[in-house]
Short mmCIF file of C-alpha atoms in Angstrom, two decimals:
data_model
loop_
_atom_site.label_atom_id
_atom_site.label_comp_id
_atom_site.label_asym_id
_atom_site.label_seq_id
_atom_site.Cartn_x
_atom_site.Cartn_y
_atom_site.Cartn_z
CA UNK A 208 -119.63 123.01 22.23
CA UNK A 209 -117.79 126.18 22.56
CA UNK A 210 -118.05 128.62 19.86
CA UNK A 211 -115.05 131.64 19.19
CA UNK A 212 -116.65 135.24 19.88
CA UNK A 213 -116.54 137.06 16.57
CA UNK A 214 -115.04 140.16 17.84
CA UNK A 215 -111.98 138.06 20.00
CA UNK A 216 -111.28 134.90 18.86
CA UNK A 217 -109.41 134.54 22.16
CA UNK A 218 -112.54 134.33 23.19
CA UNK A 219 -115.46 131.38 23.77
CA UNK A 220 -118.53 131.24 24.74
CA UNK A 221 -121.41 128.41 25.41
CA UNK A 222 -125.37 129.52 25.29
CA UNK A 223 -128.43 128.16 26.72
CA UNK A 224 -131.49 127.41 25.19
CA UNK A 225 -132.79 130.90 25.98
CA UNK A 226 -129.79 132.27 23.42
CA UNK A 227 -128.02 133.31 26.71
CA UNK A 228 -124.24 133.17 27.21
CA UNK A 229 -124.09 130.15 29.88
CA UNK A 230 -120.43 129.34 29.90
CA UNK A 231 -117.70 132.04 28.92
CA UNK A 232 -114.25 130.81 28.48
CA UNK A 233 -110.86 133.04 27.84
CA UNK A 234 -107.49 132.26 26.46
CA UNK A 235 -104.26 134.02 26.42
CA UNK A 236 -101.33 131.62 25.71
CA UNK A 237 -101.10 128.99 28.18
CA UNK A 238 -103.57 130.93 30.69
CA UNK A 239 -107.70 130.68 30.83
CA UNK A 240 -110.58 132.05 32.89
CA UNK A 241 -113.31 130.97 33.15
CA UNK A 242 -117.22 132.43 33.92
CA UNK A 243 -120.52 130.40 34.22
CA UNK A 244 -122.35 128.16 36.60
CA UNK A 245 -119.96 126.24 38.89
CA UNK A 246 -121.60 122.93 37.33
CA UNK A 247 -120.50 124.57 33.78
CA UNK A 248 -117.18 125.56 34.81
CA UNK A 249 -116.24 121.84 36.55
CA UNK A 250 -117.41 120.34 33.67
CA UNK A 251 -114.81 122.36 30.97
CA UNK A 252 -112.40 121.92 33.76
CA UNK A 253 -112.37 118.14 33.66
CA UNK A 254 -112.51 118.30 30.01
CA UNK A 255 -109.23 120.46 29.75
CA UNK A 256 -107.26 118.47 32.11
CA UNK A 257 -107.95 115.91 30.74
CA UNK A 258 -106.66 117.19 27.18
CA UNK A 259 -103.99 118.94 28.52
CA UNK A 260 -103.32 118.26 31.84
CA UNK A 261 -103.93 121.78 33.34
CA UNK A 262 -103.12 123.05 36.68
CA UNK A 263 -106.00 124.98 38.92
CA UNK A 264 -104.98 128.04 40.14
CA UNK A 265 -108.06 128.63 41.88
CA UNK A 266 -109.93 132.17 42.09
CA UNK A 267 -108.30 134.83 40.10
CA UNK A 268 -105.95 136.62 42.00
CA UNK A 269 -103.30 137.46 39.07
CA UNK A 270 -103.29 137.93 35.46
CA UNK A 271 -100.77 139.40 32.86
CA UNK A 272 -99.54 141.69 35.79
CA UNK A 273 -102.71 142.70 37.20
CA UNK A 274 -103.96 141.81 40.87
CA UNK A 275 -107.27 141.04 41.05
CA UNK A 276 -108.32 141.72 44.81
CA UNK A 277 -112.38 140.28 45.79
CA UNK A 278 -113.43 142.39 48.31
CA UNK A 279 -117.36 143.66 49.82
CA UNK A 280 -119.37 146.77 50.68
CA UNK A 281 -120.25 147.56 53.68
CA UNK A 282 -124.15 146.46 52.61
CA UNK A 283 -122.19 143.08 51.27
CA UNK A 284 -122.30 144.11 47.64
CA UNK A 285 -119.25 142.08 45.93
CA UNK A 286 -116.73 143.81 43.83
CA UNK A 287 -113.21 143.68 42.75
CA UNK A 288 -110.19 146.22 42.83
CA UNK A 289 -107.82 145.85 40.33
CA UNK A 290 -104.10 147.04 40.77
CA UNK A 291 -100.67 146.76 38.92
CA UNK A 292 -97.99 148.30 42.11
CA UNK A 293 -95.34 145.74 40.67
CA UNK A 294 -95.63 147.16 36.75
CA UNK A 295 -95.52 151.24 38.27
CA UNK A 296 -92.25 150.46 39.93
CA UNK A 297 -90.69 148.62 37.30
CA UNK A 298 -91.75 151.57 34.78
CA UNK A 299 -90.14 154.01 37.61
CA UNK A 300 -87.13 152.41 37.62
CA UNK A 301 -86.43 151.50 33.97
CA UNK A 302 -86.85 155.05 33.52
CA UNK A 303 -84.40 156.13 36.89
CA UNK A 304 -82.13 153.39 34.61
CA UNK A 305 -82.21 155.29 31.37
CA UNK A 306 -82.24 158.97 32.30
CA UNK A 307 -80.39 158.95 35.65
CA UNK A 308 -83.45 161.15 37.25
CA UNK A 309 -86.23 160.18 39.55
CA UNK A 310 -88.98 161.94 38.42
CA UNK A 311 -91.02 164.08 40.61
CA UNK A 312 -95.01 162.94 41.57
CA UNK A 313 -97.40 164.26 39.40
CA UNK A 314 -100.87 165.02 40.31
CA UNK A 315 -102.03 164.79 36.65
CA UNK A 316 -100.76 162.51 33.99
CA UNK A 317 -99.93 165.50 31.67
CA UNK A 318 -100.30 169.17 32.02
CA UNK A 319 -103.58 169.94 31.17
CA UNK A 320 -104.09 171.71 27.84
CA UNK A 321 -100.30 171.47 26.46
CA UNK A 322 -99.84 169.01 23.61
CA UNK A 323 -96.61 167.82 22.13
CA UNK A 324 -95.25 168.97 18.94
CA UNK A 325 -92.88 167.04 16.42
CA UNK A 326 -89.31 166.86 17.51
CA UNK A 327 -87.40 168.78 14.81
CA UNK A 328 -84.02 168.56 16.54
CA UNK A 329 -81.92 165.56 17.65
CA UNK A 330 -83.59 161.80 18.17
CA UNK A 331 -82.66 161.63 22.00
CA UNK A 332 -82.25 158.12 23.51
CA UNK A 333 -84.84 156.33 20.62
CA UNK A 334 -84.65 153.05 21.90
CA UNK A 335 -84.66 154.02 25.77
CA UNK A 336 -87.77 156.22 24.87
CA UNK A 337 -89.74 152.88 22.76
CA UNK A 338 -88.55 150.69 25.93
CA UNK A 339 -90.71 153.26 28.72
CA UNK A 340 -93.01 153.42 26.66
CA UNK A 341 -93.83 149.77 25.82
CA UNK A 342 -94.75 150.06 29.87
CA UNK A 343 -96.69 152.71 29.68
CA UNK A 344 -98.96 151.66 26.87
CA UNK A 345 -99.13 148.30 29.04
CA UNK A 346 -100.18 150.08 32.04
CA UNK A 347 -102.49 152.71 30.88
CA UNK A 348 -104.26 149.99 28.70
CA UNK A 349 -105.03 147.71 31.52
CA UNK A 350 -106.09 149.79 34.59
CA UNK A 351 -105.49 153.71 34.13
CA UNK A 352 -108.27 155.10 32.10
CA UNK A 353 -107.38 158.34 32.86
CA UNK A 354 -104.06 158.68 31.55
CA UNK A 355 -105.05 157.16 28.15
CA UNK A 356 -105.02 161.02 26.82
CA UNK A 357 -101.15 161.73 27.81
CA UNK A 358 -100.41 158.16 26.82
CA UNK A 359 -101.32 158.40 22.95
CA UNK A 360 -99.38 161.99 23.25
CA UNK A 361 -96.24 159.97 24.05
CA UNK A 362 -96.53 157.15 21.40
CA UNK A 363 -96.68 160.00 18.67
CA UNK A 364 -93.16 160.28 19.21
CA UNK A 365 -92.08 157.26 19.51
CA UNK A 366 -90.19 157.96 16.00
CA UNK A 367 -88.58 160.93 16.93
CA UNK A 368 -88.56 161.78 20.83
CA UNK A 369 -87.01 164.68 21.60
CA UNK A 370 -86.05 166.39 24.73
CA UNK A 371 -89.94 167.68 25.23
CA UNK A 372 -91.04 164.47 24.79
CA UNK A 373 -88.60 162.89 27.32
CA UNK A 374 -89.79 166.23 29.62
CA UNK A 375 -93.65 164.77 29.35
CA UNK A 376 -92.55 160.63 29.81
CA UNK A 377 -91.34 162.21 33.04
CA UNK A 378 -94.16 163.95 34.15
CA UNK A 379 -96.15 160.47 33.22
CA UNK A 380 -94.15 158.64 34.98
CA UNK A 381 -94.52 160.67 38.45
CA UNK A 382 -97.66 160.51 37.92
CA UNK A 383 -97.33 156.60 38.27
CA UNK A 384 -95.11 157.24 41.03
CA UNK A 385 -97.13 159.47 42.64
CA UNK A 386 -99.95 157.84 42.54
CA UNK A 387 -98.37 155.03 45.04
CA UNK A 388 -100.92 151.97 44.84
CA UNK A 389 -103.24 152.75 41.25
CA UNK A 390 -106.42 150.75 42.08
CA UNK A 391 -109.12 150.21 39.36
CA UNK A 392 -112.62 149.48 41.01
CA UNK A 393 -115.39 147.02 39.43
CA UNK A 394 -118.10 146.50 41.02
CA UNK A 395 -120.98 144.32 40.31
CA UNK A 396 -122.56 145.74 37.34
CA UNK A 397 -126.78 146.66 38.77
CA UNK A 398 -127.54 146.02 35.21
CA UNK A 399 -126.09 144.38 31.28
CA UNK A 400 -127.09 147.16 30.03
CA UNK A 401 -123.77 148.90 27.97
CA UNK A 402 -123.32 153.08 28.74
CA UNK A 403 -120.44 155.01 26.90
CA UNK A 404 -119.55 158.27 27.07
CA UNK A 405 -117.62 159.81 24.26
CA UNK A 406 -116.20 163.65 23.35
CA UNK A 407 -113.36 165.10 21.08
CA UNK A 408 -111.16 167.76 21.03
CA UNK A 409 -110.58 169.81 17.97
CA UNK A 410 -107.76 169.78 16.35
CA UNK A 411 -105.31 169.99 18.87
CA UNK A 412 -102.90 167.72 16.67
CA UNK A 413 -100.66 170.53 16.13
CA UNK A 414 -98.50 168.88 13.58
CA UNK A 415 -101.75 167.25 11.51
CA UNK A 416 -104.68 169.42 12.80
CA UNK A 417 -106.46 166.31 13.64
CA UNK A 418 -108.35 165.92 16.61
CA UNK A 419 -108.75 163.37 19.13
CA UNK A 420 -111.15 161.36 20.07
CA UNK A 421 -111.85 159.77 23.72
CA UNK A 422 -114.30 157.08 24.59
CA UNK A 423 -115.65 155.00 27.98
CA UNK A 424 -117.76 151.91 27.98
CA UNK A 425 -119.33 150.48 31.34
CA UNK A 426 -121.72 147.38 31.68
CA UNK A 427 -124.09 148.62 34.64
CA UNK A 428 -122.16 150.97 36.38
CA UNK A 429 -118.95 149.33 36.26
CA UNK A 430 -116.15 150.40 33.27
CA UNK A 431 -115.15 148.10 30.95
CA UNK A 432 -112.96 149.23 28.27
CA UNK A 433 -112.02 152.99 27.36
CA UNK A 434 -109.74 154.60 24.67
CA UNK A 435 -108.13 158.20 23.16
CA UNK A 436 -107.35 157.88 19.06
CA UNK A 437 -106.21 160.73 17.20
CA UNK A 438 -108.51 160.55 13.92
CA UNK A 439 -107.86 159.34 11.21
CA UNK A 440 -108.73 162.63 8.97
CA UNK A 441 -109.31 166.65 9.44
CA UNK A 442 -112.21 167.49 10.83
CA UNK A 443 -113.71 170.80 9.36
CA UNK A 444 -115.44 172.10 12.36
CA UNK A 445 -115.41 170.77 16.21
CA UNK A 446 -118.85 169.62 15.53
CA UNK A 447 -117.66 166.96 12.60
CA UNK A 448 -114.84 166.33 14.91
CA UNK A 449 -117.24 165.14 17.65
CA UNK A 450 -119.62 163.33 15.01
CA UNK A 451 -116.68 161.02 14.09
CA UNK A 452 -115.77 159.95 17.68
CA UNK A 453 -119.98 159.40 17.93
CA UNK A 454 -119.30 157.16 15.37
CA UNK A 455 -116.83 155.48 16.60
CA UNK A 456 -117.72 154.98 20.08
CA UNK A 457 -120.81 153.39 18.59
CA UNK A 458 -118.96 151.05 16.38
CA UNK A 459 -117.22 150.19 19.58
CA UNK A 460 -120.42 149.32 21.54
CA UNK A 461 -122.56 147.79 18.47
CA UNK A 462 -119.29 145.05 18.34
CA UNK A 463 -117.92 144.91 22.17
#
């Protein structure tokens, strides 16, 4: 039997009699994946088609608008490179669409030690902005860990987005552009042993003098899952501030 992960209920899992996760299966909508022993996996396959009447689609090559390419080392070490070409060019030209510019590449997702402030002018193009940024969010979330900083900047202002704001989608989305083919890298983790990495800023919320708080997870070498939260209170000193994103990151692994 197959019992829902307590963290994802999208989730399901199947252990041995060690304890061990044997079979792993994952759901989202109409689309699963599964991970185990090839005698595992044929059997859940029979089981579903026969429920259902699902359709194969063989090794995972696509999913939710990622590529999923399985390549080798040169020393024949497996691993996978992830990439999402089809999503940057649809975010460059939905925002071409809206602003009549093509932004210019970007070598850095956002310019390095400027933050945005609250628009107190005019709300330009509201529902444009929400729309770029909905792709974005999508983007940054699935394979560009690096741009999860400028990212959270952006959906601060989703409310109010002024003419800075629009001035930083655009140097996001060169970025994107610039970057031509965004490939994510995971390879075979040496190890299931969890690493993160955490740090925080200090207030640099300029509106809320919050700070922010940036964390990276990676099973054996290979990343996993990452994120950049403003916090949810005011830190008195940077040291609290980087205390609370300890705590969270930690939260994050204990559960993950």
């Amino acid at each position: 039997n197959l019992v829902p992960s307590k963290v994802d209920p999208c989730v399901f899992y199947r252990r041995d009699d060690d304890d061990k996760p044997q079979l792993i299966v994952i759901c989202h909508v109409d689309d699963c994946l599964l991970l185990g022993k090839p005698a595992d996996i044929k059997e859940v396959k029979e089981n579903l088609r026969k429920e259902f009447g699902t359709v194969e689609d063989g090794k995972l090559r696509k999913l939710l608008g990622v590529r999923y390419e399985w390549l080798r080392t040169k020393d024949d070490k497996p691993y996978c490179v992830m990439t999402m070409n089809d999503k940057g060019k649809e975010i460059g030209r939905a925002y071409e669409k809206y602003t009549g510019r093509t932004p210019k590449a970007a070598s850095t997702p956002g310019i390095p030690g400027k933050t945005l402030r609250k628009n107190e002018g005019e709300i330009v193009m509201q529902k444009e902005y929400r729309s770029v940024l909905g792709m974005t969010m999508y983007y940054s979330c699935k394979i560009s860990p690096e741009s999860a900083y400028a990212n959270g900047q952006l959906a601060r202002h989703m409310q109010n987005p002024g003419k800075e704001q629009w001035e930083a989608m655009e140097r996001f989305v060169g970025y994107i552009i610039g970057k031509g083919s965004h490939e994510l890298k995971i390879h075979q983790p040496t190890e299931l042993r969890i690493i993160s990495y955490c740090d925080s800023s200090y207030g640099d919320c300029k509106d809320t003098r919050r700070s922010t708080g940036g964390e990276v997870h990676t099973l054996g070498g290979a990343i996993i899952s990452w994120k950049s939260q403003r916090q949810k209170t005011v830190s008195q000193s940077s040291t609290e501030a980087e205390y609370i994103t300890l705590s969270e990151c930690a939260k994050e692994q204990k559960f993950a």
